[in-house]
Coordinates of C-alpha atoms in Angstrom, one line a residue:
M1 CA 146.6 42.9 -28.5
D2 CA 144.9 42.4 -25.2
M3 CA 145.5 45.5 -23.3
G4 CA 144.7 44.0 -20.1
R5 CA 143.7 46.0 -16.9
R6 CA 145.1 49.4 -16.2
Y7 CA 146.3 50.6 -12.8
P8 CA 146.9 54.3 -11.5
R9 CA 150.6 55.2 -11.9
G10 CA 152.6 53.9 -9.1
M11 CA 150.5 51.1 -8.3
D12 CA 152.1 47.6 -8.4
R13 CA 150.3 45.3 -11.0
N14 CA 151.0 42.3 -8.7
R15 CA 149.4 44.0 -5.9
G16 CA 149.6 41.8 -2.5
T17 CA 153.1 40.5 -3.4
T18 CA 156.4 41.5 -1.8
A19 CA 159.2 43.0 -3.8
G20 CA 161.2 39.7 -3.0
A21 CA 158.5 37.4 -3.8
R22 CA 157.9 39.2 -7.0
T23 CA 161.4 39.2 -8.1
R24 CA 161.6 35.3 -7.6
A25 CA 158.3 34.8 -9.2
D26 CA 159.6 36.9 -12.3
A27 CA 162.8 34.9 -12.4
E28 CA 160.9 31.7 -12.4
A29 CA 158.7 32.8 -15.1
R30 CA 161.5 33.9 -17.3
T31 CA 163.2 30.5 -16.9
R32 CA 160.0 28.8 -17.9
S33 CA 159.4 31.0 -20.8
G34 CA 162.8 30.2 -22.4
A35 CA 164.7 33.4 -22.1
E36 CA 167.6 33.0 -24.5
T37 CA 170.5 34.9 -23.2
R38 CA 173.0 33.7 -20.5
P39 CA 172.3 34.5 -16.9
S40 CA 173.8 37.8 -15.8
R41 CA 174.3 39.3 -12.3
H42 CA 175.0 42.6 -14.0
P43 CA 173.0 45.0 -16.2
R44 CA 173.1 44.2 -19.8
T45 CA 174.7 47.1 -21.6
I46 CA 172.8 48.2 -24.8
A47 CA 175.0 50.3 -27.0
V48 CA 173.1 52.5 -29.6
L49 CA 175.4 53.7 -32.3
A50 CA 174.3 57.1 -33.5
Y51 CA 175.5 59.3 -36.3
D52 CA 174.6 62.6 -38.1
G53 CA 171.4 62.0 -40.1
V54 CA 170.2 59.1 -37.8
R55 CA 166.4 58.9 -37.8
L56 CA 165.3 60.1 -34.4
L57 CA 162.5 57.5 -33.9
D58 CA 165.1 54.5 -34.9
V59 CA 167.0 55.7 -31.8
T60 CA 164.2 56.6 -29.2
A61 CA 161.6 53.8 -29.9
P62 CA 164.1 51.0 -28.7
L63 CA 165.4 53.0 -26.0
E64 CA 161.8 53.6 -24.6
V65 CA 161.4 49.8 -24.7
F66 CA 164.5 49.0 -22.7
S67 CA 163.8 51.8 -20.2
T68 CA 160.3 50.5 -19.7
A69 CA 161.5 47.1 -19.2
T70 CA 164.1 48.2 -16.6
V71 CA 161.4 50.0 -14.7
L72 CA 159.5 46.7 -14.8
G73 CA 162.3 44.6 -13.3
A74 CA 164.7 43.9 -16.1
R75 CA 168.4 45.1 -15.9
Y76 CA 169.5 47.2 -18.8
T77 CA 172.2 49.9 -19.0
V78 CA 171.8 51.9 -22.2
R79 CA 174.7 53.9 -23.8
L80 CA 174.3 56.3 -26.6
L81 CA 177.5 56.3 -28.6
S82 CA 178.8 57.7 -31.8
P83 CA 182.1 57.3 -33.7
S84 CA 183.6 60.6 -32.2
G85 CA 181.0 61.5 -29.3
G86 CA 179.6 64.7 -28.8
E87 CA 176.4 66.1 -30.6
V88 CA 174.9 64.2 -33.6
T89 CA 172.0 65.9 -35.6
T90 CA 169.1 63.5 -36.4
S91 CA 167.1 63.6 -39.7
A92 CA 164.5 65.4 -37.7
G93 CA 167.0 68.1 -36.7
T94 CA 167.1 67.2 -33.1
R95 CA 170.4 67.0 -31.4
L96 CA 171.6 64.0 -29.4
L97 CA 174.6 64.1 -27.0
T98 CA 176.6 61.0 -27.3
D99 CA 179.5 59.3 -25.9
P100 CA 182.6 58.4 -28.0
A101 CA 182.3 54.8 -29.0
E102 CA 186.0 54.2 -27.7
A103 CA 184.8 55.1 -24.2
E104 CA 182.7 51.8 -24.1
A105 CA 185.8 49.7 -23.6
G106 CA 184.2 46.8 -21.9
H107 CA 181.7 44.0 -23.1
V108 CA 178.6 45.0 -24.8
H109 CA 175.5 42.8 -24.6
T110 CA 173.6 44.4 -27.5
L111 CA 174.8 46.8 -30.3
L112 CA 172.0 48.5 -32.0
V113 CA 172.6 50.2 -35.3
P114 CA 169.4 52.6 -36.1
G115 CA 168.7 53.7 -39.6
S116 CA 168.8 56.9 -41.7
P117 CA 167.0 58.2 -44.8
G118 CA 170.4 58.6 -46.4
L119 CA 172.1 55.5 -45.1
P120 CA 171.3 53.3 -48.2
H121 CA 173.3 56.1 -50.5
R122 CA 176.2 57.1 -48.2
I123 CA 177.7 55.6 -45.1
P124 CA 179.0 58.2 -42.6
P125 CA 182.7 58.6 -42.1
G126 CA 184.0 56.4 -39.4
L127 CA 180.7 54.6 -38.9
L128 CA 181.8 51.1 -40.4
E129 CA 185.2 51.1 -38.4
T130 CA 183.3 51.9 -35.3
L131 CA 180.7 49.3 -36.0
R132 CA 183.2 46.4 -36.6
T133 CA 185.0 47.3 -33.3
L134 CA 181.8 47.3 -31.3
H135 CA 180.5 44.3 -32.9
G136 CA 183.7 42.4 -31.9
R137 CA 182.9 43.2 -28.3
S138 CA 179.2 42.5 -28.4
W139 CA 177.2 39.4 -27.7
R140 CA 174.5 40.4 -30.1
T141 CA 174.1 43.0 -32.9
A142 CA 170.9 44.3 -34.2
S143 CA 169.9 47.2 -36.7
V144 CA 166.8 49.2 -37.2
C145 CA 165.4 50.0 -40.6
T146 CA 168.2 51.1 -43.1
G147 CA 170.8 50.3 -40.2
A148 CA 170.9 46.9 -42.2
F149 CA 172.9 48.7 -44.9
A150 CA 175.7 49.5 -42.4
L151 CA 175.8 46.0 -41.2
A152 CA 176.0 44.7 -44.8
E153 CA 178.7 47.1 -45.8
A154 CA 180.6 46.1 -42.6
G155 CA 180.2 42.4 -43.8
L156 CA 178.0 41.4 -40.8
L157 CA 175.2 40.0 -42.9
K158 CA 177.0 37.8 -45.4
G159 CA 175.0 34.6 -45.9
R160 CA 172.3 35.7 -43.3
R161 CA 168.6 36.5 -43.6
A162 CA 167.8 40.1 -43.0
A163 CA 165.2 42.8 -43.1
T164 CA 165.0 46.4 -43.8
H165 CA 162.6 49.0 -44.7
W166 CA 160.4 47.7 -47.5
R167 CA 161.4 50.7 -49.8
Y168 CA 164.8 49.7 -49.9
A169 CA 164.6 45.8 -49.6
T170 CA 165.2 45.4 -53.3
T171 CA 168.3 47.8 -53.4
L172 CA 169.8 45.8 -50.3
A173 CA 169.3 42.6 -52.1
H174 CA 170.7 43.7 -55.5
R175 CA 173.7 45.5 -53.7
H176 CA 174.5 42.3 -51.6
P177 CA 173.3 39.2 -53.4
D178 CA 174.8 37.1 -50.6
I179 CA 172.3 38.3 -48.1
D180 CA 168.7 36.7 -48.2
V181 CA 166.7 39.9 -47.8
D182 CA 163.2 39.4 -46.5
G183 CA 161.1 42.3 -47.8
D184 CA 157.9 41.5 -45.9
A185 CA 159.2 40.7 -42.5
I186 CA 158.8 43.1 -39.4
F187 CA 162.1 41.7 -38.0
V188 CA 164.3 38.8 -38.7
R189 CA 166.6 37.0 -36.3
D190 CA 169.5 34.9 -37.6
G191 CA 171.6 33.5 -34.9
R192 CA 172.7 36.4 -32.7
T193 CA 171.8 39.0 -35.5
Y194 CA 168.7 40.9 -35.7
T195 CA 167.4 43.1 -38.2
S196 CA 164.2 45.0 -38.5
A197 CA 161.9 46.6 -41.0
G198 CA 161.3 50.4 -41.1
V199 CA 161.3 53.1 -38.4
S200 CA 158.3 51.8 -35.8
A201 CA 159.6 48.2 -36.4
G202 CA 162.3 49.2 -33.9
L203 CA 159.6 48.7 -31.3
D204 CA 158.8 45.2 -32.6
L205 CA 162.7 44.5 -32.7
A206 CA 163.3 45.8 -29.1
L207 CA 160.4 43.9 -27.7
A208 CA 161.6 40.9 -29.2
L209 CA 165.0 41.2 -27.7
V210 CA 163.4 41.9 -24.4
E211 CA 161.3 38.8 -24.8
A212 CA 164.6 36.8 -25.6
D213 CA 166.3 38.2 -22.6
E214 CA 163.5 38.3 -20.0
G215 CA 160.8 36.1 -21.3
A216 CA 157.4 36.6 -22.8
G217 CA 155.8 37.8 -19.5
L218 CA 157.9 40.8 -18.9
A219 CA 157.8 41.7 -22.7
R220 CA 154.2 41.6 -22.7
E221 CA 154.0 44.0 -19.6
V222 CA 156.3 46.3 -21.5
A223 CA 154.0 46.2 -24.8
R224 CA 151.0 46.9 -22.4
D225 CA 152.6 49.9 -20.9
L226 CA 153.5 51.3 -24.2
V227 CA 150.1 50.4 -25.7
V228 CA 151.8 48.5 -28.7
Y229 CA 151.3 44.9 -29.9
L230 CA 153.8 42.5 -28.5
Q231 CA 153.6 40.6 -31.7
R232 CA 152.3 42.9 -34.6
P233 CA 149.9 41.0 -36.9
G234 CA 150.9 40.8 -40.7
G235 CA 154.0 41.8 -42.3
Q236 CA 155.3 45.2 -43.6
S237 CA 153.9 44.9 -47.2
Q238 CA 150.6 46.2 -45.6
F239 CA 152.3 49.6 -45.4
S240 CA 153.7 49.7 -49.1
V241 CA 151.7 50.6 -52.1
A242 CA 150.7 47.5 -54.2
S243 CA 150.5 49.1 -57.5
R244 CA 154.0 50.5 -57.9
T245 CA 154.0 49.4 -61.6
P246 CA 156.8 50.0 -64.0
P247 CA 155.7 52.1 -67.0
P248 CA 154.6 49.6 -70.0
R249 CA 156.5 50.1 -73.2
H250 CA 153.6 48.9 -75.3
D251 CA 150.9 51.6 -76.2
A252 CA 147.9 49.4 -75.9
L253 CA 149.0 47.9 -72.6
A254 CA 149.8 51.5 -71.1
S255 CA 146.2 52.5 -72.0
L256 CA 145.0 49.4 -70.3
V257 CA 147.1 50.0 -67.1
Q258 CA 145.6 53.5 -66.9
S259 CA 141.9 52.5 -67.5
I260 CA 142.3 49.8 -64.7
A261 CA 143.8 52.2 -62.2
A262 CA 141.1 54.9 -63.1
D263 CA 138.1 52.5 -62.5
P264 CA 139.2 49.4 -60.6
A265 CA 135.6 48.2 -60.3
A266 CA 134.7 48.1 -63.9
D267 CA 135.0 44.8 -66.0
H268 CA 138.6 44.0 -66.3
S269 CA 138.2 40.3 -67.2
L270 CA 141.0 38.7 -69.6
P271 CA 138.6 38.6 -72.7
E272 CA 137.4 42.2 -72.0
L273 CA 141.0 43.5 -71.7
A274 CA 141.9 41.5 -74.9
R275 CA 139.1 43.0 -76.7
R276 CA 139.9 46.7 -75.6
A277 CA 143.6 46.2 -76.5
G278 CA 142.9 44.5 -79.8
L279 CA 145.3 41.6 -78.9
S280 CA 144.9 37.9 -78.3
A281 CA 144.3 36.9 -74.7
R282 CA 147.6 34.9 -74.9
H283 CA 149.6 37.9 -76.4
L284 CA 148.2 40.3 -73.8
T285 CA 149.0 37.8 -71.0
R286 CA 152.7 37.5 -72.4
L287 CA 153.0 41.4 -72.4
F288 CA 151.7 41.7 -68.9
N289 CA 154.1 39.2 -67.7
E290 CA 157.1 40.7 -69.5
Q291 CA 156.4 44.5 -68.8
I292 CA 154.2 44.5 -65.6
G293 CA 155.7 41.5 -64.0
Q294 CA 152.4 39.7 -63.4
P295 CA 149.4 38.2 -65.3
P296 CA 146.4 40.4 -66.0
A297 CA 144.4 39.0 -63.3
G298 CA 147.1 39.6 -60.7
H299 CA 147.6 43.3 -61.7
V300 CA 143.8 43.9 -61.6
E301 CA 143.6 42.3 -58.1
S302 CA 146.6 44.5 -56.8
I303 CA 145.0 47.7 -57.9
R304 CA 141.7 46.6 -56.4
L305 CA 143.4 45.8 -53.3
E306 CA 145.0 49.1 -53.2
A307 CA 141.5 50.8 -53.9
A308 CA 140.1 48.6 -51.0
Q309 CA 142.9 49.7 -48.7
H310 CA 142.1 53.6 -49.5
L311 CA 138.4 52.9 -49.0
L312 CA 139.0 51.2 -45.6
D313 CA 141.5 54.1 -44.6
S314 CA 138.7 56.5 -45.3
G315 CA 136.1 54.7 -43.0
A316 CA 134.3 52.5 -45.6
S317 CA 132.8 49.3 -44.2
V318 CA 134.3 46.0 -45.5
T319 CA 131.3 45.3 -47.5
S320 CA 131.5 48.9 -49.3
A321 CA 135.2 48.5 -49.9
A322 CA 134.7 44.9 -51.4
R323 CA 131.9 46.3 -53.7
L324 CA 133.5 49.7 -54.6
S325 CA 136.9 48.3 -55.2
G326 CA 135.7 45.7 -57.7
L327 CA 136.6 42.7 -55.5
G328 CA 133.0 41.9 -55.0
S329 CA 132.3 40.1 -51.8
D330 CA 133.5 40.2 -48.2
E331 CA 135.1 36.9 -48.6
T332 CA 136.9 37.8 -51.8
L333 CA 138.4 40.9 -50.1
R334 CA 139.3 39.0 -47.0
R335 CA 141.1 36.3 -49.1
A336 CA 143.0 39.0 -51.0
F337 CA 144.0 40.8 -47.8
L338 CA 145.3 37.7 -46.2
R339 CA 147.2 36.6 -49.3
H340 CA 148.9 39.9 -50.0
L341 CA 148.9 41.7 -46.6
G342 CA 148.7 39.0 -43.9
V343 CA 145.9 40.7 -42.1
T344 CA 142.0 40.7 -42.3
P345 CA 140.2 43.8 -43.8
S346 CA 138.6 44.3 -40.3
A347 CA 141.8 44.3 -38.6
Y348 CA 143.3 46.7 -41.2
R349 CA 140.5 49.0 -40.9
A350 CA 140.6 49.2 -37.3
R351 CA 144.3 50.1 -37.2
F352 CA 144.7 52.4 -40.2
R353 CA 141.3 54.2 -40.8
T354 CA 141.0 57.9 -40.6
S355 CA 138.7 59.9 -38.6
A356 CA 136.6 61.2 -41.5
P357 CA 134.3 58.5 -42.9
V358 CA 134.0 57.8 -46.6
R359 CA 131.1 59.3 -48.3
E360 CA 129.6 56.5 -50.3
P361 CA 127.5 57.0 -53.6
T362 CA 123.7 56.6 -53.4
D363 CA 121.2 55.8 -56.0
G364 CA 119.1 58.9 -55.4
P365 CA 119.9 62.5 -55.6
D366 CA 122.4 64.2 -53.2
H367 CA 120.3 66.3 -50.8
G368 CA 123.5 67.3 -48.9

């Protein structure tokens, strides 16, 4: 993201304009940018439905977006609610003070349901009833992370596309086959229902809601202020492990899978794999498809891609990551990253590398 020019705290980014002129200019810009929601003379009420065990960042990240948007000229009023009111304890152990949901008797513009590590396994008492009641008074409903499980159990995602944390996407799809679950999307909009991927994706979701309400200009200002992308490149598969492979039942196949993981850069061509397994190439391909879920070449590429990710995480150059992972050339690595992760190796390296560079092997002796 182009972070743009920074100004000292308290200085107007649009210096030289009066408050009235800036307000009129902002309003005209929002009209031109296609803000979706109905014009409102009153602040838009954002109701965040919390509960015991809620993930803290799922609550605070969107709140920070709406708060910053309000400082920059939007009109939001945020209410932190829970089924019974009072204190709720987050998954981090922090306690949040909430109002009872029944106290929000008026119209809600946006109902936001944050997620919880435990939500895919157990819905807290009273949450679904409260959710359905608030949804009936809300113009727009959204969820962060596993909050999609609450929306699904309440029947609010039936026949819709939806996103959730990549770790639980398969679970949601199996439990609710009437939902079209997108396991890679950062967030999904289906009509006036929004769902997002895991945890930090709540920022992306909230920025999208601000953009829908106020236009891209103000949303971009919020993103700049928070030092985040307005539109994050790539999908959430870049955060998952590509090699989560079911254990093979065939002994020879299990041995091959272990050898590929142990040395991704070795020769793992189909003829070589078949020779080591003592099987025909056709039989081996069938075993891979049946027990691994992909052909040999696809599995090898997944393992090499994961190895390349680890190398880039540790500070290796793109060329070194391509060579040491077995993918070979920069271009092969680039194509694999774009195909599987939706980002280039350079972009991935810039965003995820650790501070300690990788130590690359040399041909000569190690002199320390």
